[in-house]
Every structure is written in structure tokens, then in C-alpha cells.
Short mmCIF file of C-alpha atoms in Angstrom, two decimals:
data_model
loop_
_atom_site.label_atom_id
_atom_site.label_comp_id
_atom_site.label_asym_id
_atom_site.label_seq_id
_atom_site.Cartn_x
_atom_site.Cartn_y
_atom_site.Cartn_z
CA MET A 1 -5.02 -14.84 5.51
CA LEU A 2 -6.39 -12.18 3.20
CA LEU A 3 -10.15 -12.27 2.58
CA LEU A 4 -11.30 -10.53 -0.62
CA PHE A 5 -14.91 -9.56 -1.47
CA GLN A 6 -15.30 -8.38 -5.06
CA ARG A 7 -18.03 -5.92 -5.83
CA GLU A 8 -19.96 -6.65 -9.03
CA GLU A 9 -21.84 -3.32 -9.22
CA MET A 10 -22.02 -0.35 -6.87
CA GLY A 11 -25.72 0.40 -6.70
CA SER A 12 -27.22 3.90 -6.77
CA LEU A 13 -28.52 3.73 -3.20
CA GLN A 14 -25.02 3.52 -1.79
CA ILE A 15 -23.90 6.57 -3.76
CA LEU A 16 -26.95 8.46 -2.47
CA PHE A 17 -26.10 7.36 1.06
CA VAL A 18 -22.56 8.82 0.70
CA LEU A 19 -23.98 12.11 -0.62
CA LEU A 20 -26.46 12.43 2.25
CA LEU A 21 -23.73 11.65 4.75
CA SER A 22 -21.54 14.34 3.29
CA LEU A 23 -24.34 16.90 3.56
CA SER A 24 -24.85 15.88 7.21
CA LEU A 25 -21.15 16.35 7.92
CA ALA A 26 -21.23 19.80 6.41
CA LYS A 27 -23.85 20.88 8.90
CA CYS A 28 -22.34 19.13 11.98
CA TYR A 29 -18.83 20.44 11.46
CA SER A 30 -19.58 23.96 10.15
CA HIS A 31 -18.00 25.50 13.26
CA GLU A 32 -14.73 23.67 12.89
CA GLN A 33 -14.70 24.41 9.19
CA GLN A 34 -15.04 28.14 9.74
CA GLU A 35 -12.31 28.08 12.39
CA LEU A 36 -9.97 26.16 10.16
CA LEU A 37 -10.55 28.41 7.13
CA HIS A 38 -10.08 31.54 9.30
CA CYS A 39 -6.82 30.16 10.68
CA LEU A 40 -5.53 29.24 7.22
CA SER A 41 -6.41 32.73 5.92
CA THR A 42 -3.98 34.30 8.40
CA TYR A 43 -1.07 32.87 6.46
CA SER A 44 0.44 35.13 3.82
CA GLU A 45 -0.01 32.77 0.90
CA ARG A 46 -3.31 33.73 -0.81
CA THR A 47 -3.57 30.37 -2.53
CA ILE A 48 -3.39 28.40 0.70
CA THR A 49 -7.08 27.35 0.56
CA GLN A 50 -7.20 26.54 -3.18
CA ASN A 51 -6.67 22.83 -2.55
CA ILE A 52 -8.83 22.61 0.60
CA TYR A 53 -12.18 20.75 0.04
CA ASN A 54 -15.18 20.45 2.34
CA PRO A 55 -18.21 18.18 1.86
CA ASN A 56 -19.94 20.91 -0.20
CA SER A 57 -17.06 21.12 -2.67
CA PRO A 58 -17.91 19.64 -6.13
CA THR A 59 -14.79 17.48 -6.12
CA TYR A 60 -14.91 16.36 -2.48
CA ILE A 61 -16.68 13.05 -3.21
CA SER A 62 -14.45 12.12 -6.19
CA ILE A 63 -11.26 12.81 -4.14
CA LEU A 64 -12.61 10.75 -1.24
CA GLU A 65 -13.66 7.91 -3.56
CA TYR A 66 -10.26 7.81 -5.19
CA ALA A 67 -8.62 7.77 -1.75
CA GLN A 68 -10.67 4.84 -0.43
CA LYS A 69 -9.30 1.83 -2.25
CA ASN A 70 -11.50 -0.43 -0.05
CA PRO A 71 -15.19 0.58 -0.30
CA ARG A 72 -15.76 -1.22 3.00
CA TRP A 73 -15.09 2.20 4.61
CA TRP A 74 -17.41 4.30 2.42
CA ASN A 75 -20.10 4.42 5.15
CA SER A 76 -17.68 5.27 7.96
CA SER A 77 -16.61 8.73 9.19
CA HIS A 78 -15.57 11.28 6.58
CA PRO A 79 -13.13 14.23 6.93
CA ILE A 80 -14.54 17.74 7.50
CA PHE A 81 -11.84 18.88 5.08
CA ILE A 82 -9.56 17.27 2.54
CA ALA A 83 -6.25 19.11 2.09
CA SER A 84 -4.48 18.22 -1.15
CA PRO A 85 -1.41 20.51 -1.15
CA ARG A 86 0.68 20.88 -4.34
CA THR A 87 3.80 22.06 -2.51
CA GLU A 88 5.42 21.03 0.73
CA ALA A 89 5.14 24.59 2.09
CA LYS A 90 1.31 24.38 2.08
CA ILE A 91 1.35 21.43 4.50
CA ARG A 92 2.67 23.49 7.41
CA PRO A 93 -0.41 25.75 7.81
CA VAL A 94 -2.74 22.73 7.72
CA ILE A 95 -0.75 21.07 10.56
CA LEU A 96 -0.51 24.18 12.68
CA CYS A 97 -4.19 25.18 12.22
CA SER A 98 -5.47 21.68 12.89
CA LYS A 99 -3.35 21.49 16.03
CA LYS A 100 -4.66 24.87 17.20
CA ILE A 101 -8.33 23.97 16.69
CA GLY A 102 -8.00 20.43 18.03
CA LEU A 103 -8.60 18.49 14.85
CA GLN A 104 -6.93 15.19 14.09
CA ILE A 105 -4.90 14.81 10.90
CA LYS A 106 -5.00 11.60 8.87
CA ILE A 107 -2.23 11.29 6.33
CA LYS A 108 -2.88 9.56 3.03
CA SER A 109 -0.38 8.88 0.29
CA GLY A 110 -1.90 5.93 -1.56
CA GLY A 111 -4.89 4.80 0.54
CA HIS A 112 -4.13 1.06 0.58
CA ASP A 113 -4.14 0.60 4.34
CA TYR A 114 -6.09 -2.57 5.33
CA GLU A 115 -8.04 -0.76 8.04
CA GLY A 116 -8.47 2.58 6.27
CA ILE A 117 -6.75 4.56 9.03
CA SER A 118 -5.70 7.26 6.54
CA PHE A 119 -9.27 8.39 5.86
CA ARG A 120 -11.43 7.64 8.88
CA SER A 121 -11.51 8.59 12.56
CA GLU A 122 -13.86 8.64 15.57
CA SER A 123 -13.06 12.39 16.07
CA PRO A 124 -13.45 15.31 13.62
CA PHE A 125 -10.45 15.19 11.32
CA VAL A 126 -8.65 16.62 8.30
CA MET A 127 -7.41 14.20 5.67
CA LEU A 128 -4.03 15.28 4.35
CA ASP A 129 -3.87 13.93 0.79
CA LEU A 130 -0.30 13.75 -0.49
CA SER A 131 -1.12 12.41 -3.94
CA ASN A 132 -0.16 15.74 -5.63
CA LEU A 133 3.36 15.54 -4.15
CA ASN A 134 4.79 12.98 -6.60
CA GLU A 135 8.02 14.49 -7.84
CA ILE A 136 10.92 12.06 -8.57
CA LYS A 137 14.53 13.12 -9.06
CA ILE A 138 17.02 10.42 -10.10
CA ASP A 139 20.79 10.74 -9.78
CA LEU A 140 22.39 7.86 -11.70
CA LYS A 141 25.92 9.02 -10.84
CA GLU A 142 25.12 8.68 -7.16
CA GLU A 143 22.66 5.80 -7.85
CA THR A 144 19.99 7.41 -5.68
CA ALA A 145 16.53 8.96 -6.14
CA TRP A 146 14.58 11.61 -4.14
CA VAL A 147 10.90 10.57 -4.22
CA GLN A 148 8.03 12.56 -2.75
CA ALA A 149 5.66 10.57 -0.60
CA GLY A 150 2.69 10.82 -2.99
CA ALA A 151 4.52 9.16 -5.87
CA THR A 152 3.28 5.62 -6.58
CA LEU A 153 5.56 2.63 -7.00
CA GLY A 154 4.52 2.55 -10.61
CA GLU A 155 5.63 6.17 -11.14
CA LEU A 156 8.89 5.36 -9.40
CA TYR A 157 9.55 2.19 -11.50
CA TYR A 158 8.59 4.04 -14.70
CA ALA A 159 10.93 6.94 -13.91
CA ILE A 160 13.84 4.60 -13.22
CA SER A 161 13.22 2.57 -16.38
CA LYS A 162 13.28 5.74 -18.50
CA ARG A 163 16.75 6.58 -17.15
CA SER A 164 18.41 3.17 -16.87
CA LYS A 165 17.96 -0.44 -17.93
CA VAL A 166 20.19 -1.80 -15.13
CA HIS A 167 18.74 -0.04 -12.07
CA GLY A 168 15.74 -0.80 -9.93
CA PHE A 169 14.28 -0.39 -6.47
CA PRO A 170 13.06 -3.20 -4.12
CA GLY A 171 9.53 -2.00 -3.58
CA GLY A 172 6.27 -3.88 -3.68
CA VAL A 173 4.42 -5.62 -6.53
CA CYS A 174 1.27 -3.42 -6.52
CA PHE A 175 2.18 -0.36 -8.67
CA SER A 176 -0.70 1.81 -7.40
CA VAL A 177 0.64 1.78 -3.77
CA SER A 178 2.38 5.05 -2.87
CA THR A 179 5.91 5.26 -1.45
CA GLY A 180 4.88 7.23 1.64
CA GLY A 181 2.97 4.40 3.28
CA LEU A 182 4.75 1.40 1.80
CA ILE A 183 8.30 2.40 2.88
CA SER A 184 7.19 3.69 6.33
CA GLY A 185 5.82 0.19 6.95
CA GLY A 186 8.83 -1.69 5.72
CA GLY A 187 7.94 -2.64 2.15
CA LEU A 188 8.03 -6.32 1.01
CA GLY A 189 8.38 -7.18 -2.67
CA ALA A 190 9.83 -9.43 -5.30
CA LEU A 191 13.35 -8.11 -4.74
CA THR A 192 13.30 -8.43 -0.92
CA ARG A 193 15.28 -11.67 -0.83
CA LYS A 194 18.06 -10.05 -2.95
CA PHE A 195 18.18 -6.47 -1.57
CA GLY A 196 16.07 -6.40 1.61
CA LEU A 197 13.02 -4.23 2.32
CA ALA A 198 12.20 -0.94 0.66
CA ALA A 199 12.92 0.67 4.02
CA ASP A 200 16.36 -0.97 4.15
CA ASN A 201 17.30 0.99 1.03
CA VAL A 202 16.43 4.45 2.37
CA VAL A 203 19.46 6.68 2.88
CA ASP A 204 17.66 9.90 3.96
CA ALA A 205 14.18 11.32 4.48
CA ARG A 206 12.42 14.64 4.82
CA VAL A 207 9.75 14.70 7.59
CA MET A 208 7.58 17.55 8.85
CA ASP A 209 6.90 17.37 12.56
CA VAL A 210 3.92 18.56 14.59
CA ASN A 211 5.41 22.12 14.76
CA GLY A 212 5.83 22.43 11.04
CA ASN A 213 9.60 21.93 11.10
CA ILE A 214 11.22 19.92 8.29
CA LEU A 215 13.75 17.41 9.61
CA ASP A 216 16.19 15.11 7.78
CA ARG A 217 18.55 12.31 8.86
CA GLU A 218 21.25 14.76 9.93
CA MET A 219 18.90 16.75 12.13
CA ASN A 220 17.30 13.77 13.92
CA GLU A 221 18.87 10.30 13.56
CA ASP A 222 16.34 8.73 15.94
CA LEU A 223 13.44 9.96 13.88
CA PHE A 224 15.15 8.66 10.72
CA TRP A 225 15.38 5.23 12.34
CA ALA A 226 11.75 5.28 13.45
CA VAL A 227 10.06 6.22 10.16
CA ARG A 228 11.67 3.34 8.25
CA GLY A 229 9.32 0.51 9.21
CA GLY A 230 7.77 2.04 12.32
CA GLY A 231 4.90 3.79 10.55
CA GLY A 232 5.79 7.22 9.31
CA ALA A 233 2.48 8.91 10.18
CA SER A 234 3.13 8.11 13.86
CA PHE A 235 5.93 10.66 13.97
CA GLY A 236 5.05 13.33 11.42
CA VAL A 237 4.35 13.81 7.72
CA ILE A 238 6.76 12.00 5.37
CA LEU A 239 7.55 14.49 2.65
CA ALA A 240 10.12 12.54 0.64
CA TRP A 241 12.53 9.64 0.72
CA LYS A 242 16.07 9.49 -0.60
CA LEU A 243 16.38 5.94 -1.98
CA LYS A 244 19.37 3.85 -2.86
CA LEU A 245 18.91 2.34 -6.34
CA VAL A 246 20.01 -1.25 -6.87
CA ARG A 247 21.73 -2.94 -9.85
CA VAL A 248 19.59 -5.48 -11.73
CA PRO A 249 20.07 -7.43 -14.97
CA LYS A 250 18.75 -5.94 -18.19
CA LYS A 251 16.45 -8.92 -18.51
CA VAL A 252 14.62 -10.92 -15.83
CA THR A 253 12.54 -14.09 -16.03
CA ILE A 254 8.93 -14.12 -14.81
CA PHE A 255 6.87 -17.31 -14.75
CA SER A 256 3.81 -18.81 -13.06
CA ILE A 257 2.91 -22.41 -12.31
CA HIS A 258 -0.70 -23.48 -11.59
CA ARG A 259 -1.68 -26.52 -9.53
CA LYS A 260 -4.61 -27.92 -7.57
CA LEU A 261 -4.14 -28.14 -3.76
CA ASN A 262 -5.79 -31.54 -3.40
CA SER A 263 -3.17 -33.17 -5.64
CA SER A 264 -0.21 -30.94 -4.81
CA ARG A 265 -0.07 -30.68 -1.04
CA ASP A 266 3.41 -32.24 -1.06
CA LEU A 267 4.58 -29.48 -3.44
CA LEU A 268 3.12 -26.84 -1.15
CA GLN A 269 4.99 -28.32 1.83
CA LYS A 270 8.23 -28.46 -0.14
CA TRP A 271 7.76 -24.75 -0.99
CA GLU A 272 7.36 -24.03 2.72
CA ASN A 273 10.66 -25.75 3.56
CA ILE A 274 12.89 -24.53 0.73
CA SER A 275 11.55 -21.24 -0.70
CA HIS A 276 13.46 -19.18 1.90
CA GLN A 277 16.66 -21.13 1.20
CA LEU A 278 16.70 -20.69 -2.59
CA PRO A 279 19.36 -18.47 -4.26
CA GLU A 280 18.69 -14.79 -3.62
CA ASN A 281 18.12 -14.13 -7.30
CA LEU A 282 15.01 -16.41 -7.19
CA PHE A 283 11.73 -15.28 -5.68
CA ILE A 284 8.71 -17.68 -5.68
CA ARG A 285 5.57 -16.52 -3.91
CA LEU A 286 2.45 -18.61 -3.53
CA LEU A 287 -1.16 -17.53 -4.08
CA ILE A 288 -3.93 -19.77 -2.76
CA GLN A 289 -7.55 -19.15 -3.74
CA ASN A 290 -10.87 -20.79 -4.68
CA GLY A 291 -11.18 -22.17 -8.20
CA GLY A 292 -14.24 -20.27 -9.17
CA VAL A 293 -17.04 -22.52 -10.38
CA GLU A 294 -14.85 -25.57 -9.64
CA ARG A 295 -15.02 -26.67 -6.05
CA GLN A 296 -11.25 -26.89 -5.78
CA VAL A 297 -8.52 -24.85 -4.14
CA GLU A 298 -5.93 -23.55 -6.55
CA LEU A 299 -2.19 -22.88 -6.07
CA PHE A 300 -0.33 -20.28 -8.15
CA PHE A 301 3.42 -20.22 -7.83
CA GLN A 302 4.34 -16.69 -9.05
CA SER A 303 8.07 -16.39 -9.69
CA GLN A 304 10.77 -13.95 -10.65
CA TYR A 305 14.36 -14.80 -11.48
CA LEU A 306 16.99 -12.06 -11.86
CA GLY A 307 18.37 -13.39 -15.14
CA PRO A 308 17.63 -13.36 -18.91
CA VAL A 309 14.62 -14.77 -20.71
CA ASP A 310 14.14 -14.98 -24.52
CA GLU A 311 10.56 -13.86 -24.56
CA LYS A 312 10.13 -10.10 -24.22
CA ILE A 313 7.52 -8.42 -22.06
CA THR A 314 4.88 -7.03 -24.37
CA SER A 315 2.98 -4.74 -21.91
CA PRO A 316 3.87 -1.05 -22.36
CA LEU A 317 5.63 0.57 -19.38
CA GLU A 318 2.95 3.29 -19.33
CA VAL A 319 0.60 0.85 -17.56
CA LEU A 320 2.65 1.71 -14.43
CA LEU A 321 1.30 5.24 -14.54
CA ASP A 322 -2.40 4.26 -14.47
CA LYS A 323 -4.21 6.22 -11.74
CA THR A 324 -7.79 5.84 -12.94
CA ILE A 325 -10.44 4.95 -10.43
CA PRO A 326 -11.47 1.29 -10.91
CA THR A 327 -15.09 0.86 -12.04
CA GLN A 328 -15.18 -2.19 -9.71
CA LYS A 329 -13.57 -2.09 -6.25
CA HIS A 330 -13.13 -4.81 -3.69
CA TYR A 331 -14.55 -5.11 -0.22
CA TYR A 332 -12.04 -7.02 1.88
CA LYS A 333 -10.78 -7.67 5.36
CA GLY A 334 -7.04 -8.26 5.41
CA THR A 335 -4.38 -9.22 7.91
CA SER A 336 -0.87 -10.54 7.82
CA ASP A 337 1.63 -12.49 9.91
CA PHE A 338 5.09 -14.08 9.79
CA VAL A 339 5.67 -17.84 9.88
CA LYS A 340 8.63 -19.43 11.65
CA THR A 341 7.58 -23.07 11.55
CA PRO A 342 6.01 -24.92 8.55
CA ILE A 343 2.30 -25.48 8.86
CA LEU A 344 1.40 -29.10 9.59
CA GLU A 345 -0.45 -31.18 7.00
CA SER A 346 -3.53 -31.10 9.28
CA GLY A 347 -3.37 -27.28 9.16
CA TRP A 348 -3.45 -27.25 5.37
CA GLU A 349 -6.33 -29.73 5.43
CA MET A 350 -8.25 -27.36 7.65
CA ILE A 351 -7.48 -24.42 5.39
CA GLU A 352 -8.68 -26.37 2.31
CA ARG A 353 -11.93 -27.25 4.10
CA THR A 354 -12.45 -23.64 5.02
CA PHE A 355 -11.86 -22.48 1.46
CA LEU A 356 -14.33 -25.04 0.08
CA GLU A 357 -16.93 -24.00 2.63
CA GLU A 358 -16.51 -20.42 1.51
CA ALA A 359 -16.96 -21.54 -2.12
CA GLY A 360 -20.67 -22.02 -1.59
CA PRO A 361 -23.09 -19.36 -2.98
CA ARG A 362 -20.73 -16.84 -4.50
CA ILE A 363 -23.14 -13.99 -5.19
CA ILE A 364 -24.39 -12.20 -2.10
CA LEU A 365 -26.92 -9.40 -2.18
CA GLU A 366 -25.97 -6.22 -0.28
CA PRO A 367 -28.29 -4.24 1.97
CA LEU A 368 -27.85 -1.01 -0.04
CA GLY A 369 -28.23 -2.60 -3.44
CA GLY A 370 -25.78 -4.24 -5.80
CA LYS A 371 -24.06 -7.53 -5.22
CA MET A 372 -20.63 -8.86 -4.41
CA GLU A 373 -18.62 -12.03 -5.03
CA ALA A 374 -16.98 -13.45 -1.91
CA GLY A 375 -13.93 -15.67 -1.60
CA PRO A 376 -10.84 -16.10 0.61
CA ARG A 377 -7.28 -15.69 -0.63
CA ILE A 378 -3.90 -16.33 0.97
CA ILE A 379 -0.65 -14.86 -0.30
CA LEU A 380 2.65 -16.38 0.99
CA GLU A 381 5.89 -14.49 0.29
CA PRO A 382 9.25 -16.15 1.13
CA LEU A 383 11.91 -14.37 3.12
CA GLY A 384 15.50 -15.53 3.80
CA GLY A 385 18.36 -14.30 1.62
CA LYS A 386 19.32 -10.70 2.39
CA MET A 387 16.68 -10.55 5.11
CA ASN A 388 18.74 -13.04 7.18
CA GLU A 389 21.76 -10.76 7.02
CA ILE A 390 20.12 -7.63 8.45
CA SER A 391 19.76 -7.22 12.25
CA GLU A 392 16.21 -7.17 13.64
CA SER A 393 17.04 -3.84 15.26
CA GLU A 394 18.57 -2.17 12.19
CA ILE A 395 15.18 -0.52 11.60
CA PRO A 396 11.84 -1.01 13.46
CA PHE A 397 10.90 -3.91 11.20
CA PRO A 398 12.02 -6.97 13.28
CA HIS A 399 10.94 -9.94 11.09
CA ARG A 400 14.38 -11.11 9.95
CA LYS A 401 16.35 -14.35 10.37
CA GLY A 402 14.24 -17.25 11.53
CA ASN A 403 11.14 -16.22 9.59
CA LEU A 404 10.30 -18.51 6.69
CA TYR A 405 7.66 -16.46 4.91
CA ASN A 406 5.07 -13.74 5.30
CA ILE A 407 1.29 -14.42 5.09
#
């Protein structure tokens, strides 16, 4: 179940709190800051500290705010430095100096982690922000693409679309998620039933280890196995992926069906039993949420079929490149699981009651000012298809045959 809490307005008191916390950090960690800067200065590149930001830097707060997609973590620990390298070579000094001083490194590519582990820690830490490393090189003859870890899915999809109308990549549906984190965690999406996970379509990778060495598949096959679904940051810094592009039709069909849960529970249960058995070209995911002012639970069957449709998509492709900071962010607590047996009708009745109870007073005042709108949401994504054909030990992502859908 994924619980979302939408923020209506930020409130100036919370911004002030963040600024005061940053000033406090600057005083507490001044010794570590000086040590790190001194260590970095010993490297020959004079520009090594140009993209290193501490809490006193004018752009520190804006970089941190952009990184934290979930404002739930704004009041937690902050890095004593943010390193935003523009070349892979500038990552090595950050790793070696942090290791020497005893600082943790938190690696952020997109910042969408549910628990915010890429930008918070109980110990003094440096946040390694990879968002500037977003180069994409496509080879249509080989049908592959080298993608740096900071590139978003939107940037990848856009780059592919500009080169080919019959190629794609089975990534996720949220285009602001970056490839570094998504692929290292597996990567579910609308093409999963046809082509498998994003991680199933990785043919090589470049990883920097704790000693600053760059490794690829040929140098370390075990590491290559581990980073595809086992969490890349557990083993080093993912620099880039070599991806296998897939063939898709020039036109696809996208449609959505809206129903009320109280009158469509039989339809929901049919979805549970057959969605994973449908043809691989058809993907139907289910979104369950409160009906706003109406005290009803709504079902949205969001679908994609790999085949033609007469009506053209009118949205410009450039929307995939949007990296602006949202004026409204969402507080949320999220978790996920995999379902092997359909939920009993009594289970869905309990879920409906819970949703309706949560649909009470929707506006909640916050301690630091502002207000938020609360409401639960569940997203169910069918598996089956290609996922049934891949061994659970092929990569560290084991949720294969026998799993009906992901929650």
C-alpha cells in the first residue's frame, strides 16, 4: 500500500527551520569540512572543488530541495557537503577523501527512494549528487545505449524517440526517476510483461568501487550480477549502464477505465486472476484511491497495448525533459510487496473500509505552518509474461514466476 500526503502550501516557518538547521550543521561539522577540502585540494585538478557545496553555499539549499522529492525528510539530517561532479573523474577524489576522513557517502541519482536513504544519515556524510552526469549515447546499429546514472527516464525516452520510432526501453512510468537508482533496484514498468525488468535489459555497466577503480562486466562478472537489482549503491557508484534497446510498434494504444469499488468488486477480482495471464503486449495496472469529496473508493484501470491507435498523442515529447522543482510536493510513506495469491473478498472489504475511514477530514494543519491533504493510494502492477520466463537467480531480483502482481 502506498500512502500519499499532498502538501497544499509549504509555509515560511518550515523554510526558516531548514535554513537554521543548515547554519547549525555548518558549525558542527566545520572540522570535517576543513579536512575534506584540504584532502580534495591535494589532487592535481584545480577545479575539483568547484562543484562541492557546504551549508553556507548559496546554492546548497536549492540543490538539497531538488534532491528531496519527499519533503517528509526535510527536517532530518543534512549532508556536510554536496558533491555534484560534472565528470566521472571528479568522483574518485570525493570517494577517497571521504574514506580517509571517515565520512559516509550517500549516492543520489534521482532522489525518489521511499525512505530517503540517498540524502540522510545518522552519521556525518557527503551526498554524491549524480544529476549532472546525464550523457546518453545511442547506437542504433547495435541497438544499445550507454546511459550515465544521472540521466532520467524521461531524458532516455526522449533521446530514443529522437533517433528511432521503433525502439524503446522497458523502464518505469515516472519520467523524473533517474536510471541509476531505478535499474539497480530492478525497474518495473509498462513494458515489463513484454521485455522483463529494466535490469534484465542491461548488457554492461561501469561502476566505481571504494578504491576509486572503474570496473565493467569483463573486469568483475559477480559485481555486474549484483548491481542489476541488488541495489547499486551497496557495491559502489554506478557511473553508467549499457542498455539493450527493444523493438516496439510505431503506434501504441493507451486507455483508462474508471469504476467505483463498491459496484465493481467482481471486476477487481477478475483483474487479480487474469491480468498476469493476458497477452504480453497488453499491460493493465490498477490504481485504487479515495474519490475526493465523494465518500467512495475509485478504481482506475490504466492500460497500454503494443499496437496501433487512430488518435494521436498530442502532448509534446519535450515534457519528458521537465526537471523543474514542483511548487507542491507530497509527503508520503510508501512500501511495496509481491502477491502470489488473490486477496479474498473479505480483504478487499477491509481495504475499502480503511480507505473510507481515511476519507474523513481531508485538510490537516501542520505543526510548522501550512496544510496538507491526506489520502491512501494503492497501485497494483501485473507480472507474468516475460517475467515467468526468467530465472529468479538470473539477477538479484527474485520475484518471477508464481507472482501475480506487485503492490
